[in-house]
mmCIF file of C-alpha atoms in Angstrom:
data_model
loop_
_atom_site.group_PDB
_atom_site.id
_atom_site.type_symbol
_atom_site.label_atom_id
_atom_site.label_comp_id
_atom_site.label_asym_id
_atom_site.label_seq_id
_atom_site.Cartn_x
_atom_site.Cartn_y
_atom_site.Cartn_z
ATOM 1 C CA UNK A 1 -1.672 -22.350 -8.876
ATOM 2 C CA UNK A 2 -4.464 -24.542 -10.175
ATOM 3 C CA UNK A 3 -7.356 -25.465 -7.935
ATOM 4 C CA UNK A 4 -8.093 -29.183 -7.665
ATOM 5 C CA UNK A 5 -6.861 -32.125 -9.725
ATOM 6 C CA UNK A 6 -6.940 -31.966 -13.526
ATOM 7 C CA UNK A 7 -8.746 -34.794 -15.337
ATOM 8 C CA UNK A 8 -7.097 -36.379 -18.383
ATOM 9 C CA UNK A 9 -10.521 -37.232 -19.808
ATOM 10 C CA UNK A 10 -12.087 -34.923 -22.391
ATOM 11 C CA UNK A 11 -15.208 -33.048 -21.354
ATOM 12 C CA UNK A 12 -17.795 -31.905 -23.864
ATOM 13 C CA UNK A 13 -20.297 -29.204 -22.931
ATOM 14 C CA UNK A 14 -23.323 -28.440 -25.078
ATOM 15 C CA UNK A 15 -25.872 -25.665 -24.654
ATOM 16 C CA UNK A 16 -28.363 -23.638 -26.625
ATOM 17 C CA UNK A 17 -26.924 -20.492 -25.026
ATOM 18 C CA UNK A 18 -23.145 -20.067 -25.023
ATOM 19 C CA UNK A 19 -21.883 -16.518 -24.573
ATOM 20 C CA UNK A 20 -19.617 -15.435 -27.393
ATOM 21 C CA UNK A 21 -18.837 -11.852 -28.425
ATOM 22 C CA UNK A 22 -21.750 -10.529 -26.345
ATOM 23 C CA UNK A 23 -24.195 -12.910 -28.027
ATOM 24 C CA UNK A 24 -25.775 -16.150 -26.803
ATOM 25 C CA UNK A 25 -25.523 -18.900 -29.439
ATOM 26 C CA UNK A 26 -25.956 -22.681 -29.625
ATOM 27 C CA UNK A 27 -22.541 -24.299 -29.305
ATOM 28 C CA UNK A 28 -20.569 -27.364 -28.294
ATOM 29 C CA UNK A 29 -17.294 -26.979 -26.395
ATOM 30 C CA UNK A 30 -14.596 -29.599 -26.029
ATOM 31 C CA UNK A 31 -12.246 -29.251 -23.055
ATOM 32 C CA UNK A 32 -8.936 -31.106 -22.785
ATOM 33 C CA UNK A 33 -7.378 -30.878 -19.328
ATOM 34 C CA UNK A 34 -7.695 -27.235 -18.295
ATOM 35 C CA UNK A 35 -8.009 -25.751 -21.800
ATOM 36 C CA UNK A 36 -10.854 -25.268 -24.270
ATOM 37 C CA UNK A 37 -9.636 -27.333 -27.211
ATOM 38 C CA UNK A 38 -12.390 -26.752 -29.750
ATOM 39 C CA UNK A 39 -15.672 -24.877 -30.192
ATOM 40 C CA UNK A 40 -18.430 -25.716 -32.685
ATOM 41 C CA UNK A 41 -20.996 -22.962 -33.234
ATOM 42 C CA UNK A 42 -24.495 -23.286 -34.596
ATOM 43 C CA UNK A 43 -25.462 -26.566 -32.947
ATOM 44 C CA UNK A 44 -25.989 -27.853 -29.421
ATOM 45 C CA UNK A 45 -25.955 -31.518 -30.487
ATOM 46 C CA UNK A 46 -22.653 -33.174 -29.422
ATOM 47 C CA UNK A 47 -23.243 -36.179 -31.685
ATOM 48 C CA UNK A 48 -23.372 -33.947 -34.735
ATOM 49 C CA UNK A 49 -19.807 -32.733 -34.288
ATOM 50 C CA UNK A 50 -17.927 -35.248 -32.140
ATOM 51 C CA UNK A 51 -18.433 -38.775 -33.473
ATOM 52 C CA UNK A 52 -16.899 -38.375 -36.949
ATOM 53 C CA UNK A 53 -13.850 -36.549 -35.634
ATOM 54 C CA UNK A 54 -13.230 -39.126 -32.906
ATOM 55 C CA UNK A 55 -13.568 -42.095 -35.316
ATOM 56 C CA UNK A 56 -11.277 -40.491 -37.906
ATOM 57 C CA UNK A 57 -8.636 -39.756 -35.271
ATOM 58 C CA UNK A 58 -8.481 -43.420 -34.250
ATOM 59 C CA UNK A 59 -8.506 -44.775 -37.802
ATOM 60 C CA UNK A 60 -5.794 -42.483 -39.152
ATOM 61 C CA UNK A 61 -3.351 -42.962 -36.322
ATOM 62 C CA UNK A 62 -4.145 -46.618 -35.700
ATOM 63 C CA UNK A 63 -3.899 -45.872 -32.026
ATOM 64 C CA UNK A 64 -5.807 -47.338 -29.137
ATOM 65 C CA UNK A 65 -9.019 -45.292 -29.004
ATOM 66 C CA UNK A 66 -9.100 -42.718 -26.258
ATOM 67 C CA UNK A 67 -11.810 -43.019 -23.611
ATOM 68 C CA UNK A 68 -15.018 -41.399 -24.812
ATOM 69 C CA UNK A 69 -15.439 -37.838 -23.580
ATOM 70 C CA UNK A 70 -17.720 -36.994 -20.721
ATOM 71 C CA UNK A 71 -20.690 -35.231 -22.302
ATOM 72 C CA UNK A 72 -22.640 -32.602 -20.376
ATOM 73 C CA UNK A 73 -25.786 -31.397 -22.133
ATOM 74 C CA UNK A 74 -27.138 -28.266 -20.483
ATOM 75 C CA UNK A 75 -30.192 -27.480 -22.582
ATOM 76 C CA UNK A 76 -30.857 -23.748 -22.407
ATOM 77 C CA UNK A 77 -28.621 -23.013 -19.419
ATOM 78 C CA UNK A 78 -26.142 -20.228 -20.116
ATOM 79 C CA UNK A 79 -22.461 -21.147 -20.524
ATOM 80 C CA UNK A 80 -19.978 -18.322 -20.060
ATOM 81 C CA UNK A 81 -16.258 -17.892 -19.368
ATOM 82 C CA UNK A 82 -15.270 -17.972 -15.721
ATOM 83 C CA UNK A 83 -14.604 -14.586 -14.127
ATOM 84 C CA UNK A 84 -11.035 -13.512 -13.331
ATOM 85 C CA UNK A 85 -11.006 -11.390 -10.152
ATOM 86 C CA UNK A 86 -7.651 -9.636 -9.904
ATOM 87 C CA UNK A 87 -8.310 -7.923 -6.561
ATOM 88 C CA UNK A 88 -8.854 -10.336 -3.672
ATOM 89 C CA UNK A 89 -7.518 -10.409 -0.093
ATOM 90 C CA UNK A 90 -7.373 -13.987 1.179
ATOM 91 C CA UNK A 91 -5.432 -13.268 4.442
ATOM 92 C CA UNK A 92 -3.903 -16.728 4.866
ATOM 93 C CA UNK A 93 -1.546 -17.345 6.588
ATOM 94 C CA UNK A 94 -1.669 -15.159 9.659
ATOM 95 C CA UNK A 95 -5.257 -13.920 9.617
ATOM 96 C CA UNK A 96 -6.998 -17.052 8.375
ATOM 97 C CA UNK A 97 -9.893 -16.421 10.772
ATOM 98 C CA UNK A 98 -10.771 -13.453 8.553
ATOM 99 C CA UNK A 99 -10.572 -15.561 5.391
ATOM 100 C CA UNK A 100 -8.518 -18.523 4.187
ATOM 101 C CA UNK A 101 -7.909 -20.082 0.791
ATOM 102 C CA UNK A 102 -10.554 -22.767 1.327
ATOM 103 C CA UNK A 103 -13.412 -20.384 2.092
ATOM 104 C CA UNK A 104 -12.283 -17.657 -0.339
ATOM 105 C CA UNK A 105 -11.945 -19.976 -3.339
ATOM 106 C CA UNK A 106 -15.190 -21.776 -2.527
ATOM 107 C CA UNK A 107 -17.048 -18.460 -2.399
ATOM 108 C CA UNK A 108 -15.381 -17.425 -5.650
ATOM 109 C CA UNK A 109 -16.342 -20.643 -7.414
ATOM 110 C CA UNK A 110 -19.953 -20.415 -6.274
ATOM 111 C CA UNK A 111 -20.082 -16.965 -7.866
ATOM 112 C CA UNK A 112 -18.603 -18.086 -11.192
ATOM 113 C CA UNK A 113 -15.086 -16.813 -10.456
ATOM 114 C CA UNK A 114 -12.516 -19.328 -11.695
ATOM 115 C CA UNK A 115 -9.303 -17.368 -11.020
ATOM 116 C CA UNK A 116 -8.397 -14.995 -8.194
ATOM 117 C CA UNK A 117 -5.214 -12.966 -7.771
ATOM 118 C CA UNK A 118 -4.393 -12.519 -4.097
ATOM 119 C CA UNK A 119 -3.197 -9.194 -2.684
ATOM 120 C CA UNK A 120 0.038 -9.028 -0.635
ATOM 121 C CA UNK A 121 -1.802 -7.991 2.532
ATOM 122 C CA UNK A 122 -3.463 -8.717 5.051
ATOM 123 C CA UNK A 123 -1.714 -12.053 5.431
ATOM 124 C CA UNK A 124 1.241 -12.496 7.759
ATOM 125 C CA UNK A 125 3.889 -12.151 6.561
ATOM 126 C CA UNK A 126 2.923 -9.768 3.744
ATOM 127 C CA UNK A 127 4.135 -10.790 0.297
ATOM 128 C CA UNK A 128 7.064 -8.380 0.100
ATOM 129 C CA UNK A 129 9.914 -10.918 -0.213
ATOM 130 C CA UNK A 130 10.411 -14.173 -2.077
ATOM 131 C CA UNK A 131 10.466 -16.008 1.242
ATOM 132 C CA UNK A 132 7.084 -14.545 2.169
ATOM 133 C CA UNK A 133 5.732 -15.494 -1.268
ATOM 134 C CA UNK A 134 6.851 -19.074 -0.730
ATOM 135 C CA UNK A 135 5.172 -19.067 2.687
ATOM 136 C CA UNK A 136 1.896 -17.967 1.087
ATOM 137 C CA UNK A 137 2.218 -20.479 -1.731
ATOM 138 C CA UNK A 138 2.847 -23.232 0.798
ATOM 139 C CA UNK A 139 -0.344 -22.271 2.631
ATOM 140 C CA UNK A 140 -2.333 -22.422 -0.596
ATOM 141 C CA UNK A 141 -0.690 -25.695 -1.592
ATOM 142 C CA UNK A 142 -1.665 -27.264 1.743
ATOM 143 C CA UNK A 143 -5.266 -26.289 1.059
ATOM 144 C CA UNK A 144 -5.039 -27.693 -2.485
ATOM 145 C CA UNK A 145 -3.625 -30.970 -1.146
ATOM 146 C CA UNK A 146 -6.728 -31.319 1.046
ATOM 147 C CA UNK A 147 -8.913 -30.893 -2.031
ATOM 148 C CA UNK A 148 -10.241 -27.543 -0.784
ATOM 149 C CA UNK A 149 -8.777 -25.119 -3.325
ATOM 150 C CA UNK A 150 -11.754 -24.516 -5.581
ATOM 151 C CA UNK A 151 -10.338 -22.168 -8.232
ATOM 152 C CA UNK A 152 -7.015 -21.050 -9.691
ATOM 153 C CA UNK A 153 -4.930 -18.644 -7.590
ATOM 154 C CA UNK A 154 -2.224 -16.125 -8.485
ATOM 155 C CA UNK A 155 -0.324 -13.690 -6.309
ATOM 156 C CA UNK A 156 0.595 -10.018 -6.253
ATOM 157 C CA UNK A 157 3.772 -8.826 -4.578
ATOM 158 C CA UNK A 158 4.066 -5.739 -2.401
ATOM 159 C CA UNK A 159 6.155 -2.569 -2.657
ATOM 160 C CA UNK A 160 6.899 -1.093 0.767
ATOM 161 C CA UNK A 161 9.656 1.138 2.135
ATOM 162 C CA UNK A 162 12.959 -0.727 2.151
ATOM 163 C CA UNK A 163 12.155 -3.636 -0.196
ATOM 164 C CA UNK A 164 13.289 -2.152 -3.525
ATOM 165 C CA UNK A 165 15.917 -4.890 -3.860
ATOM 166 C CA UNK A 166 13.218 -7.554 -3.400
ATOM 167 C CA UNK A 167 11.064 -6.418 -6.323
ATOM 168 C CA UNK A 168 12.838 -8.053 -9.246
ATOM 169 C CA UNK A 169 13.390 -11.355 -7.380
ATOM 170 C CA UNK A 170 9.665 -11.406 -6.603
ATOM 171 C CA UNK A 171 8.904 -10.789 -10.279
ATOM 172 C CA UNK A 172 11.218 -13.598 -11.293
ATOM 173 C CA UNK A 173 9.483 -15.832 -8.729
ATOM 174 C CA UNK A 174 6.146 -15.287 -10.495
ATOM 175 C CA UNK A 175 4.141 -12.461 -8.921
ATOM 176 C CA UNK A 176 1.874 -10.581 -11.335
ATOM 177 C CA UNK A 177 2.943 -7.127 -10.159
ATOM 178 C CA UNK A 178 3.430 -4.966 -7.083
ATOM 179 C CA UNK A 179 0.879 -3.243 -4.895
ATOM 180 C CA UNK A 180 1.671 -0.135 -2.917
ATOM 181 C CA UNK A 181 -0.273 2.290 -0.756
ATOM 182 C CA UNK A 182 0.189 6.043 -0.815
ATOM 183 C CA UNK A 183 -1.604 6.408 2.541
ATOM 184 C CA UNK A 184 -1.882 4.229 5.644
ATOM 185 C CA UNK A 185 -2.843 0.680 4.658
ATOM 186 C CA UNK A 186 -4.537 -0.060 7.969
ATOM 187 C CA UNK A 187 -2.016 -2.749 8.965
ATOM 188 C CA UNK A 188 1.406 -1.832 10.385
ATOM 189 C CA UNK A 189 3.346 -4.489 8.487
ATOM 190 C CA UNK A 190 2.484 -2.895 5.110
ATOM 191 C CA UNK A 191 3.459 0.813 5.338
ATOM 192 C CA UNK A 192 2.836 3.296 2.513
ATOM 193 C CA UNK A 193 5.360 4.687 0.050
ATOM 194 C CA UNK A 194 6.251 8.371 0.263
ATOM 195 C CA UNK A 195 6.996 10.331 -2.938
ATOM 196 C CA UNK A 196 10.693 9.410 -3.062
ATOM 197 C CA UNK A 197 10.086 5.727 -2.296
ATOM 198 C CA UNK A 198 7.313 5.649 -4.915
ATOM 199 C CA UNK A 199 9.702 6.984 -7.547
ATOM 200 C CA UNK A 200 12.347 4.455 -6.583
ATOM 201 C CA UNK A 201 9.918 1.547 -6.730
ATOM 202 C CA UNK A 202 8.432 2.773 -10.015
ATOM 203 C CA UNK A 203 11.883 3.084 -11.571
ATOM 204 C CA UNK A 204 12.948 -0.387 -10.425
ATOM 205 C CA UNK A 205 9.722 -1.994 -11.667
ATOM 206 C CA UNK A 206 9.913 -0.185 -15.018
ATOM 207 C CA UNK A 207 13.437 -1.474 -15.599
ATOM 208 C CA UNK A 208 12.308 -5.125 -15.631
ATOM 209 C CA UNK A 209 8.925 -4.505 -17.257
ATOM 210 C CA UNK A 210 6.777 -5.151 -14.194
ATOM 211 C CA UNK A 211 3.442 -3.682 -13.202
ATOM 212 C CA UNK A 212 2.787 -1.252 -10.339
ATOM 213 C CA UNK A 213 -0.734 -1.305 -8.849
ATOM 214 C CA UNK A 214 -1.650 1.508 -6.493
ATOM 215 C CA UNK A 215 -4.096 2.298 -3.707
ATOM 216 C CA UNK A 216 -4.222 5.991 -4.509
ATOM 217 C CA UNK A 217 -5.326 8.193 -1.614
ATOM 218 C CA UNK A 218 -3.277 11.185 -0.526
ATOM 219 C CA UNK A 219 -2.301 11.182 3.184
ATOM 220 C CA UNK A 220 -2.235 14.983 3.472
ATOM 221 C CA UNK A 221 -5.743 15.293 2.029
ATOM 222 C CA UNK A 222 -6.983 12.630 4.417
ATOM 223 C CA UNK A 223 -5.346 14.345 7.397
ATOM 224 C CA UNK A 224 -6.935 17.665 6.473
ATOM 225 C CA UNK A 225 -10.425 16.180 6.138
ATOM 226 C CA UNK A 226 -12.937 16.456 9.000
ATOM 227 C CA UNK A 227 -13.095 13.483 11.346
ATOM 228 C CA UNK A 228 -16.285 13.854 13.341
ATOM 229 C CA UNK A 229 -16.270 10.433 14.956
ATOM 230 C CA UNK A 230 -20.049 10.035 14.680
ATOM 231 C CA UNK A 231 -21.982 6.998 13.474
ATOM 232 C CA UNK A 232 -23.358 8.932 10.477
ATOM 233 C CA UNK A 233 -22.240 7.599 7.105
ATOM 234 C CA UNK A 234 -22.179 11.167 5.779
ATOM 235 C CA UNK A 235 -19.486 12.034 8.317
ATOM 236 C CA UNK A 236 -17.403 9.015 7.324
ATOM 237 C CA UNK A 237 -17.704 10.077 3.685
ATOM 238 C CA UNK A 238 -16.395 13.544 4.550
ATOM 239 C CA UNK A 239 -13.336 11.932 6.127
ATOM 240 C CA UNK A 240 -12.354 10.328 2.759
ATOM 241 C CA UNK A 241 -12.889 13.209 0.291
ATOM 242 C CA UNK A 242 -12.641 13.071 -3.495
ATOM 243 C CA UNK A 243 -9.522 15.227 -3.236
ATOM 244 C CA UNK A 244 -7.674 12.377 -1.555
ATOM 245 C CA UNK A 245 -8.032 10.325 -4.726
ATOM 246 C CA UNK A 246 -7.535 13.067 -7.307
ATOM 247 C CA UNK A 247 -4.430 14.447 -5.577
ATOM 248 C CA UNK A 248 -2.864 11.001 -5.204
ATOM 249 C CA UNK A 249 -3.603 10.024 -8.808
ATOM 250 C CA UNK A 250 -2.180 13.295 -10.140
ATOM 251 C CA UNK A 251 1.065 12.644 -8.240
ATOM 252 C CA UNK A 252 1.120 9.017 -9.360
ATOM 253 C CA UNK A 253 0.780 10.028 -13.007
ATOM 254 C CA UNK A 254 3.780 12.332 -12.596
ATOM 255 C CA UNK A 255 5.776 9.284 -11.432
ATOM 256 C CA UNK A 256 4.571 7.359 -14.496
ATOM 257 C CA UNK A 257 5.715 10.193 -16.770
ATOM 258 C CA UNK A 258 9.132 10.218 -15.137
ATOM 259 C CA UNK A 259 9.749 6.450 -15.084
ATOM 260 C CA UNK A 260 7.504 4.942 -17.764
ATOM 261 C CA UNK A 261 6.313 2.241 -15.345
ATOM 262 C CA UNK A 262 3.171 0.324 -16.284
ATOM 263 C CA UNK A 263 0.634 1.382 -13.658
ATOM 264 C CA UNK A 264 -2.835 0.327 -12.602
ATOM 265 C CA UNK A 265 -5.062 2.426 -10.321
ATOM 266 C CA UNK A 266 -6.920 0.243 -7.860
ATOM 267 C CA UNK A 267 -10.576 0.497 -6.760
ATOM 268 C CA UNK A 268 -11.335 3.958 -8.153
ATOM 269 C CA UNK A 269 -14.163 5.434 -6.133
ATOM 270 C CA UNK A 270 -14.169 9.121 -7.103
ATOM 271 C CA UNK A 271 -15.485 9.923 -10.564
ATOM 272 C CA UNK A 272 -13.655 13.230 -10.349
ATOM 273 C CA UNK A 273 -10.469 11.331 -11.176
ATOM 274 C CA UNK A 274 -11.837 10.016 -14.480
ATOM 275 C CA UNK A 275 -10.605 13.035 -16.452
ATOM 276 C CA UNK A 276 -7.087 12.568 -15.076
ATOM 277 C CA UNK A 277 -7.036 8.947 -16.200
ATOM 278 C CA UNK A 278 -8.594 9.717 -19.588
ATOM 279 C CA UNK A 279 -6.035 12.462 -20.231
ATOM 280 C CA UNK A 280 -3.185 10.145 -19.197
ATOM 281 C CA UNK A 281 -4.396 7.511 -21.654
ATOM 282 C CA UNK A 282 -4.717 10.115 -24.411
ATOM 283 C CA UNK A 283 -1.162 11.166 -23.601
ATOM 284 C CA UNK A 284 -0.031 7.600 -24.190
ATOM 285 C CA UNK A 285 0.904 6.794 -20.616
ATOM 286 C CA UNK A 286 0.782 3.058 -19.731
ATOM 287 C CA UNK A 287 -2.081 3.478 -17.258
ATOM 288 C CA UNK A 288 -5.194 1.421 -16.541
ATOM 289 C CA UNK A 289 -7.806 1.685 -13.809
ATOM 290 C CA UNK A 290 -10.479 -0.409 -12.141
ATOM 291 C CA UNK A 291 -13.595 0.189 -10.118
ATOM 292 C CA UNK A 292 -15.610 -2.169 -7.926
ATOM 293 C CA UNK A 293 -19.098 -3.616 -7.899
ATOM 294 C CA UNK A 294 -19.996 -1.881 -4.642
ATOM 295 C CA UNK A 295 -19.279 1.550 -6.138
ATOM 296 C CA UNK A 296 -21.566 0.721 -9.056
ATOM 297 C CA UNK A 297 -24.550 -0.650 -7.134
ATOM 298 C CA UNK A 298 -24.553 1.095 -3.739
ATOM 299 C CA UNK A 299 -24.798 4.834 -3.117
ATOM 300 C CA UNK A 300 -24.230 7.000 -0.051
ATOM 301 C CA UNK A 301 -27.826 8.223 0.071
ATOM 302 C CA UNK A 302 -29.084 4.742 0.961
ATOM 303 C CA UNK A 303 -26.404 3.483 3.364
ATOM 304 C CA UNK A 304 -27.677 3.171 6.960
ATOM 305 C CA UNK A 305 -25.807 5.061 9.658
ATOM 306 C CA UNK A 306 -23.628 2.864 11.814
ATOM 307 C CA UNK A 307 -23.668 -0.145 9.486
ATOM 308 C CA UNK A 308 -20.004 -1.052 9.148
ATOM 309 C CA UNK A 309 -20.757 -3.639 6.449
ATOM 310 C CA UNK A 310 -20.746 -0.763 3.966
ATOM 311 C CA UNK A 311 -17.517 0.811 5.210
ATOM 312 C CA UNK A 312 -14.591 0.650 2.803
ATOM 313 C CA UNK A 313 -11.731 2.861 1.678
ATOM 314 C CA UNK A 314 -11.993 4.651 -0.627
ATOM 315 C CA UNK A 315 -15.674 4.976 0.228
ATOM 316 C CA UNK A 316 -18.961 4.441 -1.546
ATOM 317 C CA UNK A 317 -19.969 7.900 -2.760
ATOM 318 C CA UNK A 318 -23.204 9.558 -3.900
ATOM 319 C CA UNK A 319 -25.562 8.566 -6.706
ATOM 320 C CA UNK A 320 -24.296 11.220 -9.112
ATOM 321 C CA UNK A 321 -20.768 9.890 -8.638
ATOM 322 C CA UNK A 322 -22.036 6.377 -9.283
ATOM 323 C CA UNK A 323 -23.661 7.440 -12.550
ATOM 324 C CA UNK A 324 -20.380 9.035 -13.649
ATOM 325 C CA UNK A 325 -18.473 5.818 -12.864
ATOM 326 C CA UNK A 326 -20.872 3.904 -15.097
ATOM 327 C CA UNK A 327 -20.220 6.448 -17.856
ATOM 328 C CA UNK A 328 -16.468 6.026 -17.369
ATOM 329 C CA UNK A 329 -16.799 2.259 -17.552
ATOM 330 C CA UNK A 330 -18.818 2.335 -20.745
ATOM 331 C CA UNK A 331 -16.399 4.854 -22.271
ATOM 332 C CA UNK A 332 -13.402 2.607 -21.571
ATOM 333 C CA UNK A 333 -11.741 5.008 -19.147
ATOM 334 C CA UNK A 334 -12.174 2.311 -16.513
ATOM 335 C CA UNK A 335 -10.756 -0.974 -17.741
ATOM 336 C CA UNK A 336 -12.324 -3.586 -15.483
ATOM 337 C CA UNK A 337 -14.556 -4.272 -12.494
ATOM 338 C CA UNK A 338 -13.191 -6.235 -9.527
ATOM 339 C CA UNK A 339 -14.459 -7.218 -6.100
ATOM 340 C CA UNK A 340 -11.729 -5.978 -3.719
ATOM 341 C CA UNK A 341 -12.930 -8.865 -1.582
ATOM 342 C CA UNK A 342 -11.411 -8.021 1.806
ATOM 343 C CA UNK A 343 -13.132 -9.932 4.580
ATOM 344 C CA UNK A 344 -13.139 -9.621 8.331
ATOM 345 C CA UNK A 345 -15.139 -11.336 11.023
ATOM 346 C CA UNK A 346 -18.376 -9.696 12.094
ATOM 347 C CA UNK A 347 -16.863 -9.165 15.541
ATOM 348 C CA UNK A 348 -13.946 -7.258 14.013
ATOM 349 C CA UNK A 349 -16.127 -5.287 11.625
ATOM 350 C CA UNK A 350 -18.480 -4.075 14.347
ATOM 351 C CA UNK A 351 -15.920 -3.769 17.133
ATOM 352 C CA UNK A 352 -16.664 -0.828 19.429
ATOM 353 C CA UNK A 353 -20.034 -0.065 17.876
ATOM 354 C CA UNK A 354 -23.532 -1.468 18.405
ATOM 355 C CA UNK A 355 -24.740 -3.236 15.311
ATOM 356 C CA UNK A 356 -27.185 -1.399 13.118
ATOM 357 C CA UNK A 357 -29.874 -3.262 11.261
ATOM 358 C CA UNK A 358 -28.722 -3.763 7.694
ATOM 359 C CA UNK A 359 -30.950 -3.312 4.681
ATOM 360 C CA UNK A 360 -29.828 -6.776 3.546
ATOM 361 C CA UNK A 361 -30.089 -10.156 5.187
ATOM 362 C CA UNK A 362 -26.349 -10.424 4.561
ATOM 363 C CA UNK A 363 -24.726 -7.049 5.190
ATOM 364 C CA UNK A 364 -23.017 -5.841 2.069
ATOM 365 C CA UNK A 365 -24.435 -8.591 -0.134
ATOM 366 C CA UNK A 366 -25.158 -7.405 -3.657
ATOM 367 C CA UNK A 367 -28.450 -8.690 -4.991
ATOM 368 C CA UNK A 368 -31.298 -7.119 -6.904
ATOM 369 C CA UNK A 369 -33.605 -7.528 -3.931
ATOM 370 C CA UNK A 370 -31.529 -5.660 -1.365
ATOM 371 C CA UNK A 371 -29.073 -3.311 -2.989
ATOM 372 C CA UNK A 372 -29.852 0.298 -2.085
ATOM 373 C CA UNK A 373 -30.430 2.685 -4.936
ATOM 374 C CA UNK A 374 -30.226 -0.016 -7.567
ATOM 375 C CA UNK A 375 -31.826 0.288 -10.946
ATOM 376 C CA UNK A 376 -33.097 -2.941 -12.527
ATOM 377 C CA UNK A 377 -32.444 -1.535 -15.998
ATOM 378 C CA UNK A 378 -28.721 -1.072 -15.426
ATOM 379 C CA UNK A 379 -26.236 -3.239 -17.286
ATOM 380 C CA UNK A 380 -24.412 -5.690 -14.993
ATOM 381 C CA UNK A 381 -20.854 -4.440 -14.356
ATOM 382 C CA UNK A 382 -19.172 -7.451 -15.955
ATOM 383 C CA UNK A 383 -21.102 -6.948 -19.177
ATOM 384 C CA UNK A 384 -20.006 -3.331 -19.437
ATOM 385 C CA UNK A 385 -16.327 -3.862 -18.623
ATOM 386 C CA UNK A 386 -13.980 -3.483 -21.564
ATOM 387 C CA UNK A 387 -10.795 -5.598 -21.601
ATOM 388 C CA UNK A 388 -10.464 -8.715 -19.525
ATOM 389 C CA UNK A 389 -8.801 -8.297 -16.126
ATOM 390 C CA UNK A 390 -6.292 -10.885 -17.350
ATOM 391 C CA UNK A 391 -4.639 -8.031 -19.239
ATOM 392 C CA UNK A 392 -3.386 -6.756 -15.889
ATOM 393 C CA UNK A 393 -1.420 -9.942 -15.414
ATOM 394 C CA UNK A 394 1.147 -9.049 -18.074
ATOM 395 C CA UNK A 395 2.986 -12.105 -19.377
ATOM 396 C CA UNK A 396 1.342 -14.516 -16.932
ATOM 397 C CA UNK A 397 -2.196 -15.071 -18.329
ATOM 398 C CA UNK A 398 -4.462 -17.811 -17.016
ATOM 399 C CA UNK A 399 -6.551 -19.644 -19.640
ATOM 400 C CA UNK A 400 -10.311 -19.168 -19.153
ATOM 401 C CA UNK A 401 -12.579 -21.911 -17.911
ATOM 402 C CA UNK A 402 -16.230 -22.290 -18.739
ATOM 403 C CA UNK A 403 -19.100 -22.320 -16.315
ATOM 404 C CA UNK A 404 -22.764 -23.180 -16.499
ATOM 405 C CA UNK A 405 -24.931 -20.516 -14.909
ATOM 406 C CA UNK A 406 -27.968 -22.076 -13.260
ATOM 407 C CA UNK A 407 -29.517 -19.003 -11.670
ATOM 408 C CA UNK A 408 -28.491 -18.476 -8.069
ATOM 409 C CA UNK A 409 -25.226 -20.401 -8.248
ATOM 410 C CA UNK A 410 -22.642 -21.391 -10.778
ATOM 411 C CA UNK A 411 -21.038 -24.764 -10.997
ATOM 412 C CA UNK A 412 -17.983 -25.865 -12.876
ATOM 413 C CA UNK A 413 -19.132 -27.528 -16.064
#
């Protein structure tokens, strides 16, 4: 679903610094509708490349000249492709107070994200049937009709106990793949898949060439972990051990071997699972994996006790684990970096606990000034990621858009 109306007028963007193949070069871009139609490298002067081509087009065809393109000259501002974030929870309809399409897409656009793919929970109903998908699409369409959908939106479906017969119809209706949990999702309307249900869903999805995406934590490992109930972050970390991820991923890879289903591991937190994923790739299994910005820039040693803004599952782990995730990203074991944007109101986030003073003016905000344990010399996650997250979308790619980065905010060029 495209955000906002599409203009029929050509737009030309010129800059001394256009990002191409990891290098900033002078270039002129011509955009027709929602696609980049042509790129001229080596110059940032629109007149040098546009006028002859436009005149020739009119003379040869004898047609009424098209309206002149809108020209945007950006000087030395950086122009780069818009980010595709394949892991976002919008929560509309049903829990719109947590986040709706208007606020989620506006926040995305301000950060240079031009496409989001929405998870099948925590909205009500969850996207586990075609009817529920249409309900979610209708909610997004209503926002678009008000002019408040600020970027493109796609949708994941869900795999839950009892909906195996809904999977292929959802695929045919346009979802990008199917998310499942192997442990409690945190909301009752989206229960996890046990081993038998996982195999059934994997087999069904493999038969029509779909994609299975998995929150991989093992329920038995979580149940066996200590649950101290204190406000100490170290105690929370003990309650979500590395073994929960490694055990779940090992079992998931067995299901991939048995069914051949294309599989993507969501929000990998534990670097101890990197060897499992690397070995699966070497084996030729159709497996990819992601990590998140918060695992790459925050570490457990610097998280304040009692500050729920840093609480997520799987959790932010220690600095050594973070370093290993960076190594896995650079080595191509991890395929992309996503946000796992999953909002809640402050009242919900801090319910039952007194608020602790955060190290940031906005709890959980990632910026060089306030991220604990950050290293200014580190490569930004997006620059280190290997393939584009659009590869997760299978046969439903979204064409990139181009953005002008102006420092603190990005605006659509």
